mmCIF file of C-alpha atoms in Angstrom:
data_model
loop_
_atom_site.group_PDB
_atom_site.id
_atom_site.type_symbol
_atom_site.label_atom_id
_atom_site.label_comp_id
_atom_site.label_asym_id
_atom_site.label_seq_id
_atom_site.Cartn_x
_atom_site.Cartn_y
_atom_site.Cartn_z
ATOM 1 C CA MET L 413 156.664 125.337 128.405
ATOM 2 C CA THR L 414 155.998 122.672 125.684
ATOM 3 C CA ASP L 415 154.019 122.691 122.492
ATOM 4 C CA ARG L 416 150.711 120.315 122.955
ATOM 5 C CA ASN L 417 149.744 118.560 119.957
ATOM 6 C CA PRO L 418 146.213 119.536 118.814
ATOM 7 C CA ASP L 419 145.832 116.069 118.125
ATOM 8 C CA ASP L 420 146.074 115.323 122.434
ATOM 9 C CA LEU L 421 142.807 117.493 122.302
ATOM 10 C CA LEU L 422 140.873 115.483 120.454
ATOM 11 C CA LEU L 423 138.929 112.210 121.536
ATOM 12 C CA ASP L 424 140.975 108.781 120.826
ATOM 13 C CA GLU L 425 139.820 107.301 117.382
ATOM 14 C CA ALA L 426 138.682 104.198 118.672
ATOM 15 C CA VAL L 427 136.673 105.735 121.394
ATOM 16 C CA LEU L 428 134.715 107.846 118.546
ATOM 17 C CA ASP L 429 134.662 104.700 116.981
ATOM 18 C CA ARG L 430 133.017 102.317 120.069
ATOM 19 C CA LEU L 431 130.989 106.067 120.913
ATOM 20 C CA LEU L 432 129.426 105.857 117.143
ATOM 21 C CA GLN L 433 128.784 102.157 117.331
ATOM 22 C CA ALA L 434 127.197 102.641 120.614
ATOM 23 C CA GLU L 435 124.891 104.935 119.377
ATOM 24 C CA ALA L 436 124.147 103.441 115.952
ATOM 25 C CA ARG L 437 122.496 100.517 118.131
ATOM 26 C CA THR L 438 120.244 102.335 120.167
ATOM 27 C CA PRO L 439 117.141 101.117 118.694
ATOM 28 C CA PRO L 440 115.372 103.579 116.388
ATOM 29 C CA PRO L 441 111.189 104.050 117.062
ATOM 30 C CA PRO L 442 109.866 101.385 114.952
ATOM 31 C CA PHE L 443 108.282 102.233 111.652
ATOM 32 C CA PRO L 444 105.155 104.073 112.171
ATOM 33 C CA ALA L 445 102.296 102.078 110.550
ATOM 34 C CA ALA L 446 100.778 105.889 109.881
ATOM 35 C CA LEU L 447 103.190 106.462 107.416
ATOM 36 C CA ARG L 448 103.024 103.304 105.987
ATOM 37 C CA ALA L 449 99.573 103.585 105.374
ATOM 38 C CA ARG L 450 100.183 106.998 103.628
ATOM 39 C CA ILE L 451 103.167 105.751 101.382
ATOM 40 C CA LEU L 452 101.011 102.407 100.033
ATOM 41 C CA ALA L 453 97.800 104.535 99.811
ATOM 42 C CA ALA L 454 100.074 106.815 97.109
ATOM 43 C CA ALA L 455 101.723 103.566 95.166
ATOM 44 C CA PRO L 456 100.656 102.873 91.942
ATOM 45 C CA ALA L 457 97.524 101.312 91.608
ATOM 46 C CA ARG L 458 96.446 98.501 88.820
ATOM 47 C CA ARG L 459 96.266 100.397 85.053
ATOM 48 C CA ALA L 460 93.534 100.218 83.398
ATOM 49 C CA LEU L 461 94.488 99.505 79.837
ATOM 50 C CA ALA L 462 94.886 102.154 77.207
ATOM 51 C CA PRO L 463 91.437 102.413 74.640
ATOM 52 C CA ALA L 464 93.842 101.442 71.442
ATOM 53 C CA VAL L 465 95.429 98.433 73.387
ATOM 54 C CA GLN L 466 91.582 97.599 74.391
ATOM 55 C CA TRP L 467 90.370 97.868 70.948
ATOM 56 C CA MET L 468 93.910 95.788 70.011
ATOM 57 C CA ARG L 469 92.819 92.998 72.351
ATOM 58 C CA ALA L 470 89.106 92.868 71.205
ATOM 59 C CA ALA L 471 90.072 92.651 67.489
ATOM 60 C CA SER L 472 92.555 90.074 68.786
ATOM 61 C CA ILE L 473 89.961 87.545 70.465
ATOM 62 C CA ALA L 474 87.333 88.286 67.480
ATOM 63 C CA ALA L 475 89.545 87.242 64.814
ATOM 64 C CA THR L 476 90.248 83.953 67.009
ATOM 65 C CA LEU L 477 86.751 83.153 67.387
ATOM 66 C CA SER L 478 85.855 83.563 63.821
ATOM 67 C CA ALA L 479 88.909 81.346 62.998
ATOM 68 C CA GLY L 480 87.591 78.907 65.381
ATOM 69 C CA ALA L 481 83.770 79.379 64.191
ATOM 70 C CA ALA L 482 84.990 78.826 60.443
ATOM 71 C CA ALA L 483 86.984 75.730 61.264
ATOM 72 C CA GLY L 484 84.349 74.450 63.356
ATOM 73 C CA PHE L 485 81.814 74.933 60.172
ATOM 74 C CA ALA L 486 84.436 73.259 57.918
ATOM 75 C CA GLY L 487 84.559 70.407 59.695
ATOM 76 C CA GLY L 488 80.601 70.100 60.386
ATOM 77 C CA ALA L 489 79.749 70.434 56.947
ATOM 78 C CA ALA L 490 82.054 67.616 55.942
ATOM 79 C CA ALA L 491 80.008 65.503 58.562
ATOM 80 C CA PHE L 492 76.627 66.318 56.402
ATOM 81 C CA SER L 493 76.422 63.283 54.345
ATOM 82 C CA THR L 494 72.718 63.235 53.525
ATOM 83 C CA PRO L 495 71.338 64.756 50.082
ATOM 84 C CA GLY L 496 69.003 66.993 52.409
ATOM 85 C CA GLU L 497 71.378 67.889 54.927
ATOM 86 C CA GLN L 498 73.672 69.093 51.990
ATOM 87 C CA VAL L 499 71.050 71.187 50.272
ATOM 88 C CA LEU L 500 70.248 72.891 53.926
ATOM 89 C CA LEU L 501 74.215 73.105 54.204
ATOM 90 C CA ASN L 502 74.397 75.070 50.952
ATOM 91 C CA LEU L 503 71.900 77.029 51.213
ATOM 92 C CA VAL L 504 72.907 77.958 54.675
ATOM 93 C CA LEU L 505 76.542 78.826 52.739
ATOM 94 C CA SER L 506 74.730 80.559 50.332
ATOM 95 C CA GLY L 507 72.818 83.211 52.472
ATOM 96 C CA PRO L 508 68.912 83.274 51.219
ATOM 97 C CA GLU L 509 66.951 84.955 53.391
ATOM 98 C CA ASP L 510 64.551 82.171 54.909
ATOM 99 C CA PRO L 511 67.035 78.655 54.192
ATOM 100 C CA PHE L 512 64.291 76.914 56.024
ATOM 101 C CA ALA L 513 61.529 78.060 53.623
ATOM 102 C CA ALA L 514 64.088 77.252 50.540
ATOM 103 C CA PHE L 515 64.479 73.744 52.182
ATOM 104 C CA LEU L 516 61.181 72.918 52.379
ATOM 105 C CA GLU L 517 60.852 74.025 48.595
ATOM 106 C CA GLU L 518 63.516 72.239 47.691
ATOM 107 C CA SER L 519 62.177 68.913 49.270
ATOM 108 C CA SER L 520 58.604 69.474 47.800
ATOM 109 C CA MET L 521 60.428 69.367 43.968
ATOM 110 C CA GLU L 522 62.500 66.170 44.729
ATOM 111 C CA ASN L 523 59.866 64.516 46.388
ATOM 112 C CA GLY L 524 57.623 65.261 43.247
ATOM 113 C CA ALA L 525 54.647 67.533 44.794
ATOM 114 C CA MET M 52 109.911 94.440 93.021
ATOM 115 C CA LEU M 53 109.560 97.857 91.842
ATOM 116 C CA ARG M 54 108.320 96.888 88.921
ATOM 117 C CA ALA M 55 105.640 95.030 90.117
ATOM 118 C CA ALA M 56 104.407 97.304 92.085
ATOM 119 C CA ALA M 57 104.998 100.097 89.378
ATOM 120 C CA ALA M 58 102.245 97.993 87.824
ATOM 121 C CA GLY M 59 99.757 97.834 90.716
ATOM 122 C CA ASP M 60 101.062 94.883 92.899
ATOM 123 C CA ARG M 61 100.222 95.971 96.874
ATOM 124 C CA LEU M 62 102.182 93.177 97.648
ATOM 125 C CA ALA M 63 105.598 94.410 96.319
ATOM 126 C CA ALA M 64 104.972 97.922 97.183
ATOM 127 C CA GLY M 65 104.263 96.516 100.651
ATOM 128 C CA HIS M 66 106.977 94.730 100.796
ATOM 129 C CA LEU M 67 109.629 97.677 99.155
ATOM 130 C CA VAL M 68 108.276 99.924 101.931
ATOM 131 C CA ASP M 69 109.013 97.724 104.690
ATOM 132 C CA GLN M 70 112.731 97.036 103.282
ATOM 133 C CA CYS M 71 113.962 100.111 102.460
ATOM 134 C CA GLY M 72 111.206 102.632 104.613
ATOM 135 C CA PRO M 73 113.133 102.333 108.049
ATOM 136 C CA ARG M 74 116.327 103.196 106.346
ATOM 137 C CA ILE M 75 115.122 106.118 104.987
ATOM 138 C CA LEU M 76 113.298 107.131 107.521
ATOM 139 C CA ALA M 77 116.650 106.461 109.996
ATOM 140 C CA LEU M 78 118.780 108.601 107.612
ATOM 141 C CA ALA M 79 115.751 111.684 107.405
ATOM 142 C CA ARG M 80 115.729 111.032 111.050
ATOM 143 C CA ARG M 81 119.336 111.389 111.498
ATOM 144 C CA MET M 82 119.796 114.314 109.261
ATOM 145 C CA LEU M 83 117.116 116.594 110.553
ATOM 146 C CA GLY M 84 116.152 115.748 114.089
ATOM 147 C CA ASP M 85 112.836 116.003 113.861
ATOM 148 C CA GLU M 86 110.337 113.084 113.918
ATOM 149 C CA GLN M 87 107.835 114.838 111.311
ATOM 150 C CA ALA M 88 109.721 116.279 109.414
ATOM 151 C CA ALA M 89 111.832 112.828 108.970
ATOM 152 C CA GLU M 90 108.133 111.293 108.633
ATOM 153 C CA ASP M 91 107.630 113.721 105.657
ATOM 154 C CA VAL M 92 110.482 113.487 103.757
ATOM 155 C CA ALA M 93 110.383 109.407 103.791
ATOM 156 C CA GLN M 94 106.792 110.264 102.490
ATOM 157 C CA GLU M 95 107.774 112.524 99.642
ATOM 158 C CA ALA M 96 111.340 110.247 98.561
ATOM 159 C CA PHE M 97 108.821 107.026 98.279
ATOM 160 C CA LEU M 98 106.105 109.098 96.656
ATOM 161 C CA ARG M 99 108.895 110.469 93.793
ATOM 162 C CA LEU M 100 109.762 106.811 93.717
ATOM 163 C CA TRP M 101 106.319 105.824 92.672
ATOM 164 C CA ARG M 102 106.394 108.234 90.178
ATOM 165 C CA VAL M 103 109.475 107.182 88.238
ATOM 166 C CA ALA M 104 108.937 103.627 88.946
ATOM 167 C CA PRO M 105 106.968 102.839 85.648
ATOM 168 C CA ASP M 106 110.122 103.965 83.532
ATOM 169 C CA TRP M 107 112.514 102.365 85.921
ATOM 170 C CA ARG M 108 115.245 100.974 84.366
ATOM 171 C CA GLY M 109 116.807 98.087 86.450
ATOM 172 C CA GLY M 110 120.428 97.910 86.968
ATOM 173 C CA GLU M 111 120.604 101.444 86.556
ATOM 174 C CA ALA M 112 121.046 101.743 90.169
ATOM 175 C CA ARG M 113 119.315 100.306 93.169
ATOM 176 C CA VAL M 114 115.986 101.490 94.504
ATOM 177 C CA SER M 115 117.463 102.015 97.890
ATOM 178 C CA THR M 116 120.811 103.866 96.891
ATOM 179 C CA TRP M 117 118.368 106.272 94.362
ATOM 180 C CA LEU M 118 115.631 106.246 97.752
ATOM 181 C CA HIS M 119 119.050 107.138 99.837
ATOM 182 C CA ARG M 120 120.073 110.128 97.259
ATOM 183 C CA VAL M 121 116.581 111.837 97.286
ATOM 184 C CA ALA M 122 116.194 111.778 100.643
ATOM 185 C CA LEU M 123 119.015 113.460 101.221
ATOM 186 C CA ASN M 124 118.618 116.384 98.963
ATOM 187 C CA LEU M 125 115.265 116.814 100.346
ATOM 188 C CA CYS M 126 116.662 116.534 104.033
ATOM 189 C CA TYR M 127 119.552 119.254 102.550
ATOM 190 C CA ASP M 128 116.540 121.514 100.943
ATOM 191 C CA ARG M 129 114.956 121.748 104.720
ATOM 192 C CA LEU M 130 117.763 122.497 106.375
ATOM 193 C CA ARG M 131 118.536 125.043 103.916
ATOM 194 C CA ARG M 132 115.066 126.402 104.277
ATOM 195 C CA ARG M 133 115.413 126.342 108.441
ATOM 196 C CA ARG M 134 118.466 127.056 108.926
ATOM 197 C CA GLU M 135 118.975 125.709 111.954
ATOM 198 C CA VAL M 136 119.539 122.149 113.617
ATOM 199 C CA LEU M 137 117.498 120.238 115.957
ATOM 200 C CA LEU M 138 118.682 117.701 117.913
ATOM 201 C CA ALA M 139 117.226 114.349 117.064
ATOM 202 C CA GLU M 140 115.462 113.058 120.707
ATOM 203 C CA PRO M 141 113.977 109.574 120.537
ATOM 204 C CA PRO M 142 110.878 109.096 122.272
ATOM 205 C CA GLU M 143 111.206 108.054 126.001
ATOM 206 C CA GLN M 144 110.680 104.397 126.457
ATOM 207 C CA ILE M 145 110.123 103.199 129.909
ATOM 208 C CA ASP M 146 112.679 100.796 130.646
ATOM 209 C CA GLU M 147 111.951 98.398 133.542
ATOM 210 C CA SER M 148 114.924 95.450 132.769
ATOM 211 C CA PRO M 149 117.537 95.148 135.477
ATOM 212 C CA ASP M 150 120.007 96.953 133.339
ATOM 213 C CA ALA M 151 117.914 100.378 132.893
ATOM 214 C CA GLU M 152 120.488 101.939 134.937
ATOM 215 C CA GLN M 153 123.372 100.832 132.461
ATOM 216 C CA HIS M 154 120.501 101.330 129.255
ATOM 217 C CA LEU M 155 120.108 104.597 130.976
ATOM 218 C CA VAL M 156 123.754 105.826 130.750
ATOM 219 C CA GLU M 157 124.298 104.039 127.609
ATOM 220 C CA ALA M 158 120.962 106.404 126.165
ATOM 221 C CA GLU M 159 122.292 109.916 127.468
ATOM 222 C CA LEU M 160 126.094 108.588 126.105
ATOM 223 C CA ALA M 161 123.943 108.202 122.602
ATOM 224 C CA SER M 162 122.295 110.998 122.495
ATOM 225 C CA ARG M 163 125.231 113.290 123.344
ATOM 226 C CA VAL M 164 126.372 111.592 120.078
ATOM 227 C CA ARG M 165 123.614 112.341 118.490
ATOM 228 C CA ALA M 166 124.051 115.725 119.467
ATOM 229 C CA ALA M 167 127.467 116.204 118.771
ATOM 230 C CA ALA M 168 126.688 115.162 114.836
ATOM 231 C CA ALA M 169 123.958 117.186 114.360
ATOM 232 C CA ALA M 170 125.676 120.172 114.995
ATOM 233 C CA LEU M 171 128.505 119.283 111.948
ATOM 234 C CA PRO M 172 127.877 121.097 108.772
ATOM 235 C CA GLU M 173 125.580 118.853 107.009
ATOM 236 C CA ARG M 174 127.588 117.593 104.167
ATOM 237 C CA GLN M 175 130.067 116.375 106.874
ATOM 238 C CA ARG M 176 127.241 114.911 108.768
ATOM 239 C CA ALA M 177 125.928 113.358 105.925
ATOM 240 C CA ALA M 178 128.828 111.205 105.562
ATOM 241 C CA ILE M 179 129.018 110.255 108.592
ATOM 242 C CA VAL M 180 125.645 109.273 108.406
ATOM 243 C CA LEU M 181 125.323 107.090 105.570
ATOM 244 C CA CYS M 182 128.829 105.646 106.139
ATOM 245 C CA HIS M 183 128.473 104.778 110.067
ATOM 246 C CA TYR M 184 124.430 104.328 110.949
ATOM 247 C CA GLN M 185 123.227 103.331 107.567
ATOM 248 C CA GLU M 186 126.500 101.236 106.696
ATOM 249 C CA LEU M 187 126.677 102.302 103.145
ATOM 250 C CA GLY M 188 130.072 101.273 101.584
ATOM 251 C CA GLY M 189 132.213 103.870 100.258
ATOM 252 C CA ALA M 190 131.239 104.220 96.661
ATOM 253 C CA GLU M 191 127.786 104.150 97.277
ATOM 254 C CA ALA M 192 127.753 106.755 99.865
ATOM 255 C CA ALA M 193 129.429 108.637 97.033
ATOM 256 C CA GLN M 194 126.699 108.123 95.257
ATOM 257 C CA VAL M 195 124.176 109.475 97.220
ATOM 258 C CA MET M 196 125.686 112.472 97.879
ATOM 259 C CA GLY M 197 126.853 112.887 94.643
ATOM 260 C CA VAL M 198 130.744 113.745 95.037
ATOM 261 C CA SER M 199 133.716 111.375 94.540
ATOM 262 C CA VAL M 200 134.906 108.884 96.802
ATOM 263 C CA GLU M 201 138.132 110.835 97.763
ATOM 264 C CA ALA M 202 135.616 113.577 98.385
ATOM 265 C CA LEU M 203 133.536 111.471 100.413
ATOM 266 C CA GLU M 204 136.464 110.500 102.492
ATOM 267 C CA SER M 205 137.635 114.243 103.480
ATOM 268 C CA LEU M 206 134.121 114.917 104.309
ATOM 269 C CA LEU M 207 134.149 112.086 106.539
ATOM 270 C CA SER M 208 137.651 112.903 107.879
ATOM 271 C CA ARG M 209 136.829 116.329 108.663
ATOM 272 C CA GLY M 210 133.529 114.887 110.467
ATOM 273 C CA ARG M 211 135.291 112.465 112.399
ATOM 274 C CA ARG M 212 138.139 115.213 113.836
ATOM 275 C CA ALA M 213 134.722 117.669 114.417
ATOM 276 C CA LEU M 214 133.245 114.690 116.408
ATOM 277 C CA ARG M 215 136.516 114.306 118.116
ATOM 278 C CA ALA M 216 136.874 117.868 119.194
ATOM 279 C CA ALA M 217 132.964 118.109 120.522
ATOM 280 C CA LEU M 218 133.150 115.160 122.440
ATOM 281 C CA ALA M 219 136.680 114.995 123.926
ATOM 282 C CA ASP M 220 135.592 115.130 127.610
ATOM 283 C CA GLU M 221 134.052 111.613 126.954
ATOM 284 C CA ALA M 222 137.154 110.156 127.170
ATOM 285 C CA PRO M 223 137.588 110.193 131.015
ATOM 286 C CA ALA M 224 133.837 108.618 131.242
ATOM 287 C CA GLN M 225 134.690 106.249 128.429
ATOM 288 C CA ARG M 226 137.899 104.932 130.296
ATOM 289 C CA THR M 227 135.641 104.515 134.025
ATOM 290 C CA GLY M 228 133.140 102.572 131.474
ATOM 291 C CA GLU M 229 135.957 99.866 130.707
ATOM 292 C CA GLY M 230 137.024 99.758 134.383
ATOM 293 C CA ARG M 231 134.203 98.342 135.189
#
């Protein structure tokens, strides 16, 4: 009686590969739309900025605006050429409570009223 | 893409799910043999991805590899909890094509292979599923399983040997099929 090689009782390697390939080719059921929706519902939402970041952004915008306003004001001041306009401008810049009234007073003094 | 998804880009998140979701679900199906449990695993794997997404360091690991690893560990957890193996049965589909009979034979064969794979010890099954079905390379599959490449090869070899024993009676049918 001859001893049989245990490997003789096994499926051939090549046949196993074919079986595995055939099984792998079996089309899987489609990815369920409901599962996709559930996964996406849990996906990160657009995050609101943290308060500190919001303050920094607000401060940055304010600085930009005030710099722009200052530059614009300086440019405008150079365009004022008449004495009356210069007076008005000076009064505005020096910050009286009622610059227009001060302008009228100044004008009337100049006109000898 | 993950960075965009982490920032709330729904389109990027959807693209990630479309790209990786089917493969992760396929892995869980083959490991668990239960559709509902497989869906739960796929969903949980993505929820964990969303949680780590803001701190994700690109290049450290591929998203797909990471998802495979998380899903596989979730499968292990479930298998350990229930301590039983269920066979994966795909939903029945009516096939009216002229090759329906051949498809039926192939489906039956596929079912037997799945049953044999489902009966393997879980780590051998994972090695077979990752390398043969998920088509991961040896290094990536080893990374997913958290073992060395040599250990993976040993698991693969033992798994294949067990499959050859379980499917030994398929050999005559295969030879008959070849003769057709």
